[in-house]
Short mmCIF file of C-alpha atoms in Angstrom, two decimals:
data_model
loop_
_atom_site.label_atom_id
_atom_site.label_comp_id
_atom_site.label_asym_id
_atom_site.label_seq_id
_atom_site.Cartn_x
_atom_site.Cartn_y
_atom_site.Cartn_z
CA MET A 1 3.20 -15.90 -32.07
CA ALA A 2 6.63 -17.13 -33.19
CA LEU A 3 9.27 -16.87 -30.50
CA GLY A 4 11.58 -14.69 -32.59
CA SER A 5 8.82 -12.20 -33.36
CA LEU A 6 7.79 -12.19 -29.74
CA TYR A 7 11.39 -11.42 -28.77
CA ALA A 8 11.43 -8.53 -31.26
CA CYS A 9 8.21 -7.22 -29.74
CA ALA A 10 9.64 -7.49 -26.24
CA LEU A 11 12.86 -5.73 -27.23
CA GLN A 12 10.90 -2.88 -28.79
CA ASN A 13 8.90 -2.46 -25.62
CA GLY A 14 11.76 -2.52 -23.17
CA VAL A 15 12.02 -6.14 -22.00
CA LEU A 16 14.95 -8.37 -22.92
CA LEU A 17 13.89 -12.01 -23.06
CA PRO A 18 16.42 -14.67 -22.01
CA LYS A 19 18.14 -16.62 -24.78
CA CYS A 20 17.59 -20.39 -24.80
CA SER A 21 19.67 -22.41 -27.29
CA LYS A 22 18.97 -21.10 -30.81
CA THR A 23 15.56 -19.59 -30.09
CA TYR A 24 14.18 -17.01 -27.76
CA ALA A 25 11.81 -18.22 -25.08
CA ILE A 26 9.31 -16.34 -22.98
CA ASN A 27 8.88 -18.89 -20.26
CA CYS A 28 12.23 -19.13 -18.50
CA HIS A 29 13.57 -17.15 -15.54
CA TRP A 30 10.51 -14.92 -15.25
CA GLU A 31 10.10 -15.75 -11.56
CA SER A 32 7.04 -14.48 -9.71
CA HIS A 33 5.68 -12.16 -12.42
CA GLN A 34 5.92 -14.64 -15.31
CA LYS A 35 2.25 -14.48 -16.30
CA LEU A 36 2.02 -10.70 -16.17
CA LYS A 37 5.10 -10.21 -18.33
CA THR A 38 4.00 -12.82 -20.85
CA GLU A 39 0.56 -11.24 -21.19
CA TRP A 40 2.06 -7.78 -21.59
CA VAL A 41 4.50 -8.85 -24.31
CA SER A 42 1.93 -10.97 -26.10
CA CYS A 43 -0.69 -8.26 -26.38
CA ARG A 44 1.56 -5.67 -27.97
CA LYS A 45 1.67 -6.84 -31.58
CA GLY A 46 -0.90 -9.58 -31.93
CA LYS A 47 -0.27 -12.88 -33.67
CA THR A 48 2.29 -13.51 -36.39
CA SER A 49 3.75 -16.59 -38.01
CA ASP A 50 7.07 -15.05 -39.03
CA PHE A 51 10.26 -15.96 -37.21
CA VAL A 52 12.61 -13.05 -36.66
CA ASP A 53 16.04 -13.65 -35.15
CA ILE A 54 17.32 -10.54 -33.40
CA GLN A 55 21.02 -9.70 -33.64
CA LYS A 56 22.03 -6.90 -31.28
CA PRO A 57 24.46 -4.38 -32.75
CA ASN A 58 28.01 -4.45 -31.42
CA SER A 59 28.18 -0.68 -30.99
CA PHE A 60 25.77 2.18 -30.53
CA LEU A 61 25.85 5.17 -32.85
CA GLU A 62 25.28 8.71 -31.68
CA GLY A 63 21.60 9.56 -32.07
CA GLU A 64 20.58 5.90 -32.25
CA LYS A 65 17.49 4.97 -30.23
CA PHE A 66 18.18 3.48 -26.81
CA GLN A 67 17.52 -0.26 -26.77
CA LEU A 68 15.03 -0.09 -23.89
CA ASN A 69 11.79 1.84 -23.63
CA HIS A 70 11.63 1.34 -19.85
CA VAL A 71 14.04 0.54 -17.03
CA ILE A 72 12.26 -2.05 -14.91
CA GLU A 73 14.76 -4.67 -13.76
CA ALA A 74 18.46 -5.45 -13.79
CA GLN A 75 18.01 -8.46 -16.09
CA GLN A 76 17.31 -6.09 -19.00
CA PHE A 77 20.97 -5.14 -19.33
CA ASP A 78 23.89 -6.95 -20.91
CA ARG A 79 27.58 -6.14 -20.63
CA GLU A 80 27.71 -4.10 -23.81
CA ILE A 81 24.81 -1.87 -22.80
CA LEU A 82 26.22 -1.52 -19.28
CA SER A 83 29.60 -0.39 -20.60
CA ALA A 84 27.94 2.09 -22.94
CA ILE A 85 25.76 3.51 -20.14
CA PHE A 86 28.85 3.95 -17.97
CA GLU A 87 30.52 5.89 -20.80
CA VAL A 88 27.52 8.21 -20.94
CA ALA A 89 27.64 8.55 -17.13
CA ARG A 90 31.25 9.70 -17.37
CA GLU A 91 30.12 12.35 -19.85
CA MET A 92 27.44 13.38 -17.37
CA GLU A 93 30.15 13.92 -14.75
CA LYS A 94 31.71 16.49 -17.08
CA ILE A 95 28.35 18.20 -17.60
CA GLU A 96 27.78 18.38 -13.85
CA LYS A 97 31.18 19.99 -13.35
CA THR A 98 31.15 22.40 -16.30
CA SER A 99 27.42 22.92 -17.06
CA LEU A 100 28.22 22.35 -20.75
CA GLY A 101 25.30 20.38 -22.18
CA ALA A 102 23.03 21.54 -19.39
CA SER A 103 20.18 22.20 -21.83
CA LEU A 104 20.04 18.71 -23.34
CA LEU A 105 16.59 18.01 -21.87
CA LYS A 106 15.17 21.51 -22.09
CA GLY A 107 11.44 21.28 -22.74
CA TYR A 108 11.09 17.80 -21.19
CA LEU A 109 9.11 17.08 -18.03
CA MET A 110 9.78 14.23 -15.59
CA ALA A 111 7.10 13.08 -13.14
CA THR A 112 8.21 11.37 -9.92
CA LEU A 113 5.64 9.13 -8.25
CA PHE A 114 6.95 7.89 -4.90
CA TYR A 115 4.60 5.70 -2.88
CA GLU A 116 7.39 4.97 -0.38
CA PRO A 117 9.81 7.36 1.35
CA SER A 118 13.00 8.32 -0.45
CA THR A 119 15.77 10.87 -0.11
CA ARG A 120 18.68 9.93 -2.38
CA THR A 121 16.75 8.29 -5.22
CA ARG A 122 14.08 10.97 -5.58
CA LEU A 123 16.41 13.93 -5.12
CA SER A 124 19.09 12.50 -7.41
CA PHE A 125 16.55 11.92 -10.17
CA GLU A 126 15.19 15.43 -9.74
CA SER A 127 18.69 16.88 -9.66
CA ALA A 128 19.62 14.85 -12.74
CA MET A 129 16.67 16.18 -14.70
CA LYS A 130 17.29 19.79 -13.70
CA ARG A 131 21.02 19.61 -14.39
CA LEU A 132 20.15 18.58 -17.95
CA GLY A 133 17.72 21.47 -18.36
CA GLY A 134 14.47 19.59 -17.80
CA GLU A 135 11.64 20.23 -15.38
CA VAL A 136 10.15 18.10 -12.62
CA LEU A 137 6.62 17.33 -11.49
CA THR A 138 6.84 15.63 -8.13
CA THR A 139 4.70 13.99 -5.51
CA GLU A 140 6.18 12.63 -2.30
CA ASN A 141 4.33 9.99 -0.31
CA ALA A 142 1.91 9.36 -3.17
CA ARG A 143 0.38 6.51 -1.19
CA GLU A 144 -1.16 9.08 1.15
CA PHE A 145 -1.17 12.36 -0.76
CA SER A 146 -2.43 11.27 -4.17
CA SER A 147 -5.65 9.85 -5.56
CA ALA A 148 -4.37 6.40 -4.56
CA SER A 149 -5.69 7.26 -1.10
CA LYS A 150 -9.13 7.53 -2.72
CA GLY A 151 -8.85 4.12 -4.32
CA GLU A 152 -7.54 5.06 -7.77
CA THR A 153 -5.78 2.18 -9.50
CA LEU A 154 -2.13 2.39 -10.41
CA GLU A 155 -3.05 2.01 -14.07
CA ASP A 156 -5.39 5.01 -13.98
CA THR A 157 -2.75 7.09 -12.21
CA ILE A 158 -0.18 6.24 -14.89
CA ARG A 159 -2.58 7.05 -17.72
CA THR A 160 -3.27 10.42 -16.12
CA VAL A 161 0.30 11.37 -15.23
CA GLU A 162 1.70 10.46 -18.66
CA GLY A 163 -0.54 13.19 -20.06
CA TYR A 164 1.45 15.76 -18.08
CA SER A 165 4.99 14.46 -18.56
CA ASP A 166 7.53 12.82 -20.87
CA ILE A 167 8.95 10.23 -18.46
CA ILE A 168 7.82 8.72 -15.15
CA VAL A 169 10.07 7.67 -12.26
CA MET A 170 8.13 5.54 -9.79
CA ARG A 171 8.77 3.91 -6.43
CA HIS A 172 6.05 1.61 -5.15
CA PHE A 173 5.49 -0.62 -2.16
CA GLU A 174 4.34 -3.63 -4.23
CA ARG A 175 6.64 -6.01 -6.06
CA GLY A 176 5.77 -5.97 -9.76
CA ALA A 177 4.17 -2.51 -9.71
CA ALA A 178 6.78 -1.14 -12.13
CA ILE A 179 5.91 -3.80 -14.70
CA ARG A 180 2.23 -2.87 -14.40
CA ALA A 181 3.10 0.78 -14.88
CA ALA A 182 5.27 0.10 -17.93
CA SER A 183 2.63 -2.11 -19.52
CA THR A 184 0.16 0.77 -19.21
CA ALA A 185 2.33 3.76 -20.11
CA THR A 186 3.11 5.09 -23.58
CA ILE A 187 6.11 7.04 -22.22
CA PRO A 188 9.24 5.66 -20.51
CA VAL A 189 8.91 4.36 -16.94
CA ILE A 190 11.87 3.97 -14.60
CA ASN A 191 11.55 1.65 -11.62
CA ALA A 192 12.93 3.46 -8.56
CA GLY A 193 12.17 0.45 -6.36
CA ASP A 194 9.16 -1.85 -6.15
CA GLY A 195 8.73 -3.15 -2.62
CA PRO A 196 11.08 -6.08 -1.98
CA GLY A 197 11.43 -6.63 -5.73
CA GLU A 198 14.15 -4.72 -7.58
CA HIS A 199 15.95 -1.39 -7.72
CA PRO A 200 17.72 -1.42 -11.10
CA THR A 201 19.09 2.14 -11.10
CA GLN A 202 20.69 1.51 -7.70
CA ALA A 203 22.33 -1.61 -9.11
CA LEU A 204 23.63 0.38 -12.08
CA LEU A 205 25.21 3.00 -9.85
CA ASP A 206 26.59 0.26 -7.59
CA VAL A 207 28.35 -1.51 -10.47
CA TYR A 208 29.54 1.84 -11.82
CA THR A 209 30.97 2.62 -8.37
CA ILE A 210 32.70 -0.76 -8.11
CA GLU A 211 34.35 -0.24 -11.48
CA ARG A 212 35.54 3.23 -10.50
CA GLU A 213 36.74 2.20 -7.05
CA ILE A 214 38.27 -1.22 -7.77
CA GLY A 215 39.17 -0.70 -11.42
CA ARG A 216 37.55 -3.86 -12.75
CA LEU A 217 34.37 -5.92 -12.62
CA ASP A 218 35.65 -9.33 -13.68
CA GLY A 219 37.37 -11.47 -11.07
CA ILE A 220 36.05 -9.62 -8.01
CA LYS A 221 34.78 -10.91 -4.68
CA VAL A 222 31.74 -9.16 -3.19
CA GLY A 223 30.22 -9.63 0.25
CA LEU A 224 26.51 -8.82 0.49
CA VAL A 225 25.66 -8.18 4.13
CA GLY A 226 22.48 -7.48 6.10
CA ASP A 227 18.85 -7.81 5.05
CA LEU A 228 19.22 -9.97 1.96
CA ALA A 229 15.67 -11.32 2.01
CA ASN A 230 13.93 -7.95 1.76
CA GLY A 231 16.65 -5.81 0.21
CA ARG A 232 15.79 -4.98 -3.40
CA THR A 233 19.23 -3.39 -3.87
CA VAL A 234 21.14 -6.61 -3.24
CA ARG A 235 18.81 -8.59 -5.51
CA SER A 236 19.36 -6.23 -8.44
CA LEU A 237 23.09 -6.04 -7.75
CA ALA A 238 23.37 -9.83 -7.79
CA TYR A 239 21.67 -9.94 -11.18
CA LEU A 240 24.15 -7.43 -12.63
CA LEU A 241 27.23 -9.03 -11.06
CA ALA A 242 26.24 -12.25 -12.84
CA LYS A 243 27.06 -10.53 -16.14
CA TYR A 244 30.77 -10.57 -15.30
CA GLN A 245 33.40 -13.30 -15.28
CA ASP A 246 34.94 -15.07 -12.28
CA VAL A 247 32.85 -13.19 -9.73
CA LYS A 248 32.31 -14.70 -6.29
CA ILE A 249 29.55 -13.50 -3.98
CA TYR A 250 29.39 -14.07 -0.22
CA PHE A 251 26.04 -13.81 1.57
CA VAL A 252 26.27 -12.70 5.20
CA ALA A 253 22.86 -12.32 6.85
CA PRO A 254 20.93 -13.19 10.00
CA ASP A 255 18.90 -16.37 9.66
CA VAL A 256 15.56 -14.55 9.35
CA VAL A 257 16.70 -12.44 6.37
CA LYS A 258 18.91 -14.77 4.35
CA MET A 259 19.13 -14.39 0.57
CA LYS A 260 16.22 -16.12 -1.12
CA ASP A 261 16.61 -19.20 -3.26
CA ASP A 262 15.57 -17.54 -6.52
CA ILE A 263 18.71 -15.39 -6.51
CA LYS A 264 20.94 -18.31 -5.49
CA ASN A 265 19.45 -20.47 -8.25
CA TYR A 266 19.89 -17.67 -10.79
CA LEU A 267 23.55 -17.22 -9.88
CA THR A 268 24.13 -20.97 -10.08
CA SER A 269 22.49 -21.08 -13.51
CA LYS A 270 24.90 -18.36 -14.69
CA GLY A 271 27.94 -20.12 -13.30
CA VAL A 272 28.52 -17.58 -10.53
CA GLU A 273 30.15 -18.97 -7.40
CA TRP A 274 28.42 -18.02 -4.16
CA GLU A 275 28.79 -18.94 -0.52
CA GLU A 276 26.85 -18.28 2.67
CA SER A 277 28.83 -17.30 5.76
CA ALA A 278 28.12 -16.23 9.32
CA ASP A 279 31.58 -14.67 9.79
CA LEU A 280 31.71 -11.05 8.61
CA MET A 281 35.34 -10.64 9.64
CA GLU A 282 36.47 -13.56 7.51
CA VAL A 283 34.42 -12.43 4.51
CA ALA A 284 35.66 -8.84 4.82
CA SER A 285 39.27 -10.04 4.75
CA LYS A 286 38.67 -11.80 1.41
CA CYS A 287 36.48 -9.33 -0.46
CA ASP A 288 37.12 -6.45 -2.82
CA VAL A 289 33.73 -5.00 -1.89
CA VAL A 290 31.71 -5.31 1.31
CA TYR A 291 28.19 -4.16 0.50
CA GLN A 292 26.45 -3.50 3.79
CA THR A 293 22.66 -2.96 4.07
CA ARG A 294 20.32 -2.04 6.89
CA ILE A 295 17.77 -4.39 8.40
CA GLN A 296 14.49 -3.07 6.99
CA ARG A 297 12.05 -2.66 9.83
CA GLU A 298 9.22 -1.72 7.46
CA ARG A 299 9.29 -5.19 5.86
CA PHE A 300 8.63 -7.03 9.14
CA GLY A 301 5.07 -5.80 9.77
CA ASP A 302 4.04 -6.74 13.28
CA ARG A 303 6.88 -9.27 13.75
CA LEU A 304 9.13 -6.89 15.64
CA ASP A 305 10.57 -9.85 17.52
CA LEU A 306 12.14 -11.05 14.26
CA TYR A 307 13.39 -7.55 13.51
CA ASP A 308 15.06 -7.37 16.92
CA LYS A 309 16.76 -10.72 16.29
CA ALA A 310 18.20 -9.51 13.01
CA ARG A 311 19.21 -5.95 13.83
CA GLY A 312 22.73 -5.37 15.08
CA LYS A 313 24.05 -8.82 14.26
CA TYR A 314 26.51 -7.62 11.63
CA THR A 315 28.19 -4.24 11.98
CA VAL A 316 31.02 -2.72 9.97
CA ASP A 317 33.26 -1.01 12.52
CA LYS A 318 36.94 -0.34 13.08
CA LYS A 319 37.59 -4.02 13.74
CA VAL A 320 36.16 -4.97 10.36
CA MET A 321 38.14 -2.19 8.69
CA GLY A 322 41.25 -3.62 10.34
CA VAL A 323 40.98 -6.85 8.31
CA LEU A 324 39.77 -5.19 5.09
CA GLN A 325 42.34 -5.16 2.31
CA LYS A 326 43.90 -1.81 1.39
CA HIS A 327 42.33 -1.71 -2.08
CA SER A 328 38.88 -2.84 -0.91
CA VAL A 329 35.86 -0.64 -0.25
CA ILE A 330 32.77 -0.52 1.94
CA MET A 331 29.54 0.31 0.12
CA HIS A 332 26.00 0.92 1.36
CA PRO A 333 22.85 1.97 -0.55
CA LEU A 334 21.88 4.18 2.40
CA PRO A 335 20.18 5.18 4.60
CA ARG A 336 22.17 3.55 7.37
CA LEU A 337 21.19 3.11 10.97
CA ASP A 338 23.93 1.58 13.12
CA GLU A 339 25.20 -1.13 10.75
CA ILE A 340 28.22 1.04 9.85
CA THR A 341 29.68 3.01 12.74
CA VAL A 342 30.32 6.69 12.06
CA ASP A 343 34.02 6.38 12.92
CA VAL A 344 34.42 4.44 9.67
CA ASP A 345 33.36 7.44 7.56
CA ASP A 346 36.80 9.06 7.43
CA ASP A 347 38.49 5.90 6.16
CA PRO A 348 39.25 6.34 2.42
CA ARG A 349 37.86 2.85 1.85
CA ALA A 350 34.41 4.04 2.95
CA ALA A 351 32.88 4.60 -0.50
CA TYR A 352 29.18 4.99 0.32
CA PHE A 353 28.92 8.76 -0.04
CA ARG A 354 30.89 8.63 -3.31
CA GLN A 355 28.51 5.84 -4.30
CA ALA A 356 25.51 8.09 -3.61
CA LYS A 357 27.02 10.87 -5.74
CA ASN A 358 27.50 8.42 -8.60
CA GLY A 359 23.76 7.92 -8.59
CA LEU A 360 23.39 11.42 -10.03
CA PHE A 361 25.55 10.60 -13.06
CA ILE A 362 23.89 7.25 -13.75
CA ARG A 363 20.43 8.80 -13.56
CA MET A 364 21.45 11.71 -15.77
CA ALA A 365 22.66 9.13 -18.29
CA LEU A 366 19.43 7.12 -18.16
CA LEU A 367 17.23 10.19 -18.59
CA LYS A 368 19.27 11.32 -21.58
CA LEU A 369 19.23 7.86 -23.16
CA LEU A 370 15.53 7.19 -22.66
CA LEU A 371 14.46 10.60 -23.94
CA LEU A 372 17.06 11.34 -26.64
CA GLY A 373 18.87 8.06 -27.40
CA TRP A 374 22.60 7.53 -27.72
#
């Protein structure tokens, strides 16, 4: 299959392939799921000898089909699509406030398959669908209370559930599960988190929040703090921040949960400056955004000794807020434990509950775009 045709096939099926020189390649920056993605893209259209160079339109017309069939990872998005999604999200804010347009998705059904616990992500997706007039089929703790507990494969579950719904939102405990689901489904699949892999809709709402709070995305300094090895939110956020100019990222994490090399290498390849630091106070004094995360006990298995070493090492408290710049904000994907003290909540620079609310608008936008287009 010619690379250009393969890129066209990938674009049609919801995966944006990275651009390499004057051709489009399938074998760069695929990381741990390279083989799976290549097989999925290759099997869609069969062989062809024609070369097709894809030129993405500069603007999106109302009613035009959304460029992606699935939302699987942050790397799918470019700046133009991000800006356009944020415009739609701002329209969703108006719908939420006025109820005008609240029947956009009437007659559509969304299925939520959550194999891991969730509060904000699941409820915000369900709220988003209902606020647009759609209906929801939901299962919580699908790992235990679905046919997965009987040994049913993920692929069989997807084939069954797509017969009942128009779009699937899935959270899974295995990295790469969302790609497997998308490669099986004939309806849109949204990745609501796949183990320690990615959480693209969280990254979208995070970048949307940064733009709203700080007023820009170019030229910002962001401190990523906490469990950077297991945190899918910080991985996806790093991928999206790399789309912008003159961004600097600080990594602040205990030794046992430092950011992994694949993200560092990716940022370096995109010309993004990054730095590791053990001093939260110093980083907080420099940054526009301090993005705090919890230490994820569930990722440590039986190694509770390592969890105990990591937990509590970096805490955002009044002292940290004392060195934070006036325009800067504290963000957190939530839930929090004790990594942000509750006496910080009343500070106007504490943006994490506004951040959570923004998730509703981003997810409303994605549901509208995937089901109806621009």
